[in-house]
């Protein structure tokens, strides 16, 4: 059955907006840009621009990749989304804790400036700046969920959905690029003291966010374990739960 242009365009628009509306609130590029500033303290403007571009490309590629094959990967390794949340949340909390300790130390700016070479920037571009700080376990879970929703009974609609979602991922990457690239200008009105306070608060929020992500996954795992345990107890006793 042939599909009209209007139907295909509607599918394209829906998948594009689905990716943008789902990923941007979770990625939260404005808040992530503050973390980006903290972890690139001492880097030159040129290195920061290079890192901002690399992070945006990494996030775009990760979004597209996990939309297409994320659910299959989890099946292959026998993992669940909740397990990913627990592991990723603990990792985010660990990084937030290190940021709090690092930001409380004084006189490290010049050392960081000397140490933040192009090679260091290249090594940090993916971990931790892209994953898990910008694209974390919550983003991964959302991406996989979006990818599953792109599948349609009509193959043509599925293809159009994937194209729309891919362009949506690119648009999200552009937003991340702009936020990171101009993060210092956004925070400039706060002044030096205000920026330090803001970055320390961001580090603490990151720590709390990691704990929240890990807790949400752990709560689901415990709930499932209790539910299955109760059902198994009823099954063995021969009593049907009401």
Tab-separated table of C-alpha atoms in Angstrom:
chain	number	residue	atom	x	y	z
A	1	UNK	CA	0.000	0.000	0.000
A	2	UNK	CA	1.442	3.362	-1.064
A	3	UNK	CA	1.581	6.100	1.538
A	4	UNK	CA	0.857	9.740	0.844
A	5	UNK	CA	3.443	12.483	1.223
A	6	UNK	CA	1.410	13.992	4.061
A	7	UNK	CA	1.547	10.735	6.003
A	8	UNK	CA	5.310	10.411	5.564
A	9	UNK	CA	5.884	14.068	6.430
A	10	UNK	CA	3.777	13.685	9.568
A	11	UNK	CA	5.837	10.644	10.580
A	12	UNK	CA	9.058	12.580	9.919
A	13	UNK	CA	7.914	15.571	11.967
A	14	UNK	CA	6.678	13.390	14.817
A	15	UNK	CA	9.942	11.444	15.120
A	16	UNK	CA	12.014	14.648	14.873
A	17	UNK	CA	10.027	16.355	17.630
A	18	UNK	CA	9.977	13.169	19.725
A	19	UNK	CA	13.779	13.065	19.865
A	20	UNK	CA	14.151	16.788	20.545
A	21	UNK	CA	11.392	16.931	23.175
A	22	UNK	CA	12.618	13.768	24.918
A	23	UNK	CA	16.388	14.298	24.880
A	24	UNK	CA	16.798	18.030	25.539
A	25	UNK	CA	15.151	18.074	28.996
A	26	UNK	CA	17.142	14.997	30.043
A	27	UNK	CA	20.475	16.189	28.634
A	28	UNK	CA	19.811	19.703	30.012
A	29	UNK	CA	22.573	21.380	27.962
A	30	UNK	CA	22.564	24.610	30.010
A	31	UNK	CA	23.344	22.825	33.279
A	32	UNK	CA	25.751	20.456	31.530
A	33	UNK	CA	27.669	23.460	30.197
A	34	UNK	CA	28.403	24.535	33.789
A	35	UNK	CA	29.883	21.102	34.502
A	36	UNK	CA	31.817	21.388	31.238
A	37	UNK	CA	33.358	24.667	32.477
A	38	UNK	CA	34.316	23.086	35.786
A	39	UNK	CA	36.073	20.097	34.264
A	40	UNK	CA	37.881	22.195	31.638
A	41	UNK	CA	39.215	24.735	34.111
A	42	UNK	CA	42.613	25.903	32.890
A	43	UNK	CA	42.016	24.907	29.270
A	44	UNK	CA	42.601	27.494	26.568
A	45	UNK	CA	39.619	28.857	24.577
A	46	UNK	CA	40.793	26.937	21.503
A	47	UNK	CA	40.879	23.629	23.394
A	48	UNK	CA	37.455	24.340	24.902
A	49	UNK	CA	36.010	24.990	21.454
A	50	UNK	CA	37.530	21.737	20.199
A	51	UNK	CA	36.124	19.843	23.169
A	52	UNK	CA	32.668	21.393	22.707
A	53	UNK	CA	32.634	20.231	19.088
A	54	UNK	CA	33.846	16.746	19.971
A	55	UNK	CA	31.281	16.327	22.766
A	56	UNK	CA	28.443	17.434	20.477
A	57	UNK	CA	29.534	14.919	17.819
A	58	UNK	CA	29.872	12.148	20.426
A	59	UNK	CA	26.404	12.805	21.867
A	60	UNK	CA	24.865	12.835	18.387
A	61	UNK	CA	26.512	9.547	17.429
A	62	UNK	CA	25.600	7.895	20.744
A	63	UNK	CA	21.984	9.000	20.391
A	64	UNK	CA	21.716	7.616	16.861
A	65	UNK	CA	23.548	4.408	17.760
A	66	UNK	CA	21.458	3.538	20.822
A	67	UNK	CA	18.228	4.467	19.047
A	68	UNK	CA	18.999	1.890	16.377
A	69	UNK	CA	20.659	-0.974	18.279
A	70	UNK	CA	20.452	-0.139	22.008
A	71	UNK	CA	17.654	-2.562	22.865
A	72	UNK	CA	19.394	-5.381	20.985
A	73	UNK	CA	22.675	-4.716	22.805
A	74	UNK	CA	21.032	-4.984	26.204
A	75	UNK	CA	19.416	-8.263	25.153
A	76	UNK	CA	22.763	-9.663	23.983
A	77	UNK	CA	24.483	-8.905	27.302
A	78	UNK	CA	21.445	-9.805	29.384
A	79	UNK	CA	21.220	-6.336	30.940
A	80	UNK	CA	18.198	-4.326	31.960
A	81	UNK	CA	17.659	-0.582	31.903
A	82	UNK	CA	17.559	-0.568	35.711
A	83	UNK	CA	20.994	-2.173	35.940
A	84	UNK	CA	22.318	0.505	33.574
A	85	UNK	CA	20.741	3.170	35.801
A	86	UNK	CA	22.396	1.793	38.947
A	87	UNK	CA	25.861	1.492	37.382
A	88	UNK	CA	25.687	4.811	35.564
A	89	UNK	CA	24.214	6.631	38.549
A	90	UNK	CA	27.026	5.470	40.824
A	91	UNK	CA	29.552	6.604	38.219
A	92	UNK	CA	27.939	10.059	37.961
A	93	UNK	CA	27.847	10.380	41.761
A	94	UNK	CA	31.538	9.450	41.949
A	95	UNK	CA	32.463	12.125	39.412
A	96	UNK	CA	30.328	14.704	41.225
A	97	UNK	CA	32.074	13.867	44.498
A	98	UNK	CA	35.475	14.313	42.882
A	99	UNK	CA	34.368	17.655	41.421
A	100	UNK	CA	33.292	18.900	44.850
A	101	UNK	CA	36.652	17.965	46.356
A	102	UNK	CA	38.577	19.415	43.430
A	103	UNK	CA	36.651	22.680	43.444
A	104	UNK	CA	37.381	23.193	47.135
A	105	UNK	CA	41.125	23.198	46.577
A	106	UNK	CA	42.870	26.528	45.949
A	107	UNK	CA	45.756	27.455	43.709
A	108	UNK	CA	45.155	24.709	41.165
A	109	UNK	CA	44.285	26.942	38.212
A	110	UNK	CA	47.859	27.306	36.968
A	111	UNK	CA	48.556	23.586	37.388
A	112	UNK	CA	45.448	22.753	35.410
A	113	UNK	CA	46.417	25.232	32.707
A	114	UNK	CA	49.779	23.532	32.324
A	115	UNK	CA	48.280	20.030	32.427
A	116	UNK	CA	45.347	20.584	30.043
A	117	UNK	CA	47.153	19.836	26.800
A	118	UNK	CA	45.484	18.903	23.476
A	119	UNK	CA	46.289	15.246	24.234
A	120	UNK	CA	44.576	15.513	27.620
A	121	UNK	CA	41.557	17.113	25.942
A	122	UNK	CA	41.395	14.299	23.401
A	123	UNK	CA	41.414	11.662	26.165
A	124	UNK	CA	38.762	13.425	28.251
A	125	UNK	CA	36.440	14.242	25.355
A	126	UNK	CA	34.547	10.960	25.624
A	127	UNK	CA	35.085	10.049	29.279
A	128	UNK	CA	34.006	11.767	31.415
A	129	UNK	CA	32.873	14.821	29.417
A	130	UNK	CA	30.605	12.991	26.978
A	131	UNK	CA	29.744	9.918	29.017
A	132	UNK	CA	28.431	9.983	31.681
A	133	UNK	CA	28.357	13.750	32.329
A	134	UNK	CA	26.579	14.933	29.187
A	135	UNK	CA	25.067	11.707	27.903
A	136	UNK	CA	24.359	9.628	30.988
A	137	UNK	CA	22.332	6.548	31.907
A	138	UNK	CA	19.072	8.494	31.897
A	139	UNK	CA	19.764	9.686	28.361
A	140	UNK	CA	20.683	6.151	27.316
A	141	UNK	CA	17.448	4.728	28.689
A	142	UNK	CA	15.409	7.461	26.988
A	143	UNK	CA	17.216	6.904	23.685
A	144	UNK	CA	16.486	3.187	23.693
A	145	UNK	CA	12.829	3.894	24.483
A	146	UNK	CA	12.616	6.357	21.594
A	147	UNK	CA	14.278	3.837	19.274
A	148	UNK	CA	11.664	1.205	20.043
A	149	UNK	CA	8.857	3.671	19.270
A	150	UNK	CA	10.262	4.350	15.781
A	151	UNK	CA	9.313	0.889	14.514
A	152	UNK	CA	6.107	0.837	12.473
A	153	UNK	CA	4.190	-1.850	10.605
A	154	UNK	CA	4.808	-0.005	7.344
A	155	UNK	CA	8.535	-0.268	6.416
A	156	UNK	CA	8.414	3.106	4.639
A	157	UNK	CA	7.161	4.818	7.807
A	158	UNK	CA	9.905	3.141	9.840
A	159	UNK	CA	12.548	4.457	7.445
A	160	UNK	CA	11.091	7.976	7.576
A	161	UNK	CA	10.909	7.775	11.375
A	162	UNK	CA	14.585	6.853	11.548
A	163	UNK	CA	15.512	9.723	9.227
A	164	UNK	CA	13.486	12.204	11.283
A	165	UNK	CA	14.957	10.900	14.546
A	166	UNK	CA	18.488	11.119	13.122
A	167	UNK	CA	18.011	14.745	12.124
A	168	UNK	CA	16.496	15.385	15.560
A	169	UNK	CA	19.632	13.918	17.169
A	170	UNK	CA	21.785	16.227	15.044
A	171	UNK	CA	19.691	19.223	16.170
A	172	UNK	CA	20.182	18.191	19.801
A	173	UNK	CA	23.933	17.977	19.181
A	174	UNK	CA	23.935	21.517	17.769
A	175	UNK	CA	22.206	22.818	20.922
A	176	UNK	CA	24.826	21.090	23.098
A	177	UNK	CA	27.605	22.559	20.953
A	178	UNK	CA	26.269	26.114	21.346
A	179	UNK	CA	25.735	25.772	25.111
A	180	UNK	CA	29.235	24.416	25.766
A	181	UNK	CA	30.974	26.742	23.343
A	182	UNK	CA	29.459	29.878	24.870
A	183	UNK	CA	29.185	28.659	28.472
A	184	UNK	CA	31.786	31.151	29.732
A	185	UNK	CA	29.858	34.049	28.197
A	186	UNK	CA	26.594	32.851	29.744
A	187	UNK	CA	28.181	32.761	33.219
A	188	UNK	CA	30.222	35.940	32.759
A	189	UNK	CA	27.560	38.241	34.318
A	190	UNK	CA	27.880	36.281	37.576
A	191	UNK	CA	31.447	37.447	38.062
A	192	UNK	CA	34.325	35.340	39.419
A	193	UNK	CA	32.825	34.706	42.861
A	194	UNK	CA	29.350	34.005	41.484
A	195	UNK	CA	30.763	31.595	38.915
A	196	UNK	CA	32.680	29.673	41.600
A	197	UNK	CA	29.535	29.411	43.738
A	198	UNK	CA	27.478	28.323	40.742
A	199	UNK	CA	30.010	25.659	39.726
A	200	UNK	CA	30.203	24.246	43.258
A	201	UNK	CA	26.422	24.057	43.442
A	202	UNK	CA	26.428	22.334	40.029
A	203	UNK	CA	28.923	19.763	41.333
A	204	UNK	CA	26.694	19.045	44.345
A	205	UNK	CA	23.611	18.759	42.117
A	206	UNK	CA	25.541	16.332	39.913
A	207	UNK	CA	26.343	14.211	42.984
A	208	UNK	CA	22.664	14.206	44.005
A	209	UNK	CA	21.584	13.441	40.440
A	210	UNK	CA	23.851	10.404	40.321
A	211	UNK	CA	22.418	9.125	43.596
A	212	UNK	CA	18.881	9.722	42.300
A	213	UNK	CA	19.573	7.807	39.060
A	214	UNK	CA	21.122	4.895	40.949
A	215	UNK	CA	18.270	4.889	43.487
A	216	UNK	CA	15.561	4.823	40.815
A	217	UNK	CA	17.180	1.783	39.210
A	218	UNK	CA	17.770	0.090	42.553
A	219	UNK	CA	14.188	0.732	43.679
A	220	UNK	CA	12.821	-0.907	40.528
A	221	UNK	CA	15.135	-3.896	40.960
A	222	UNK	CA	14.152	-4.357	44.613
A	223	UNK	CA	10.464	-3.954	43.752
A	224	UNK	CA	10.717	-6.583	41.020
A	225	UNK	CA	12.628	-8.939	43.320
A	226	UNK	CA	10.011	-8.605	46.067
A	227	UNK	CA	7.139	-9.046	43.611
A	228	UNK	CA	8.642	-12.136	42.033
A	229	UNK	CA	9.597	-13.474	45.450
A	230	UNK	CA	6.033	-13.100	46.729
A	231	UNK	CA	4.599	-14.672	43.591
A	232	UNK	CA	7.036	-17.558	43.859
A	233	UNK	CA	6.065	-18.095	47.501
A	234	UNK	CA	2.387	-18.204	46.555
A	235	UNK	CA	3.178	-20.562	43.687
A	236	UNK	CA	5.041	-22.976	45.919
A	237	UNK	CA	2.310	-22.893	48.586
A	238	UNK	CA	-0.398	-23.489	46.000
A	239	UNK	CA	-2.293	-20.347	47.077
A	240	UNK	CA	-3.399	-17.883	44.420
A	241	UNK	CA	-2.719	-14.216	45.238
A	242	UNK	CA	-5.847	-12.044	45.180
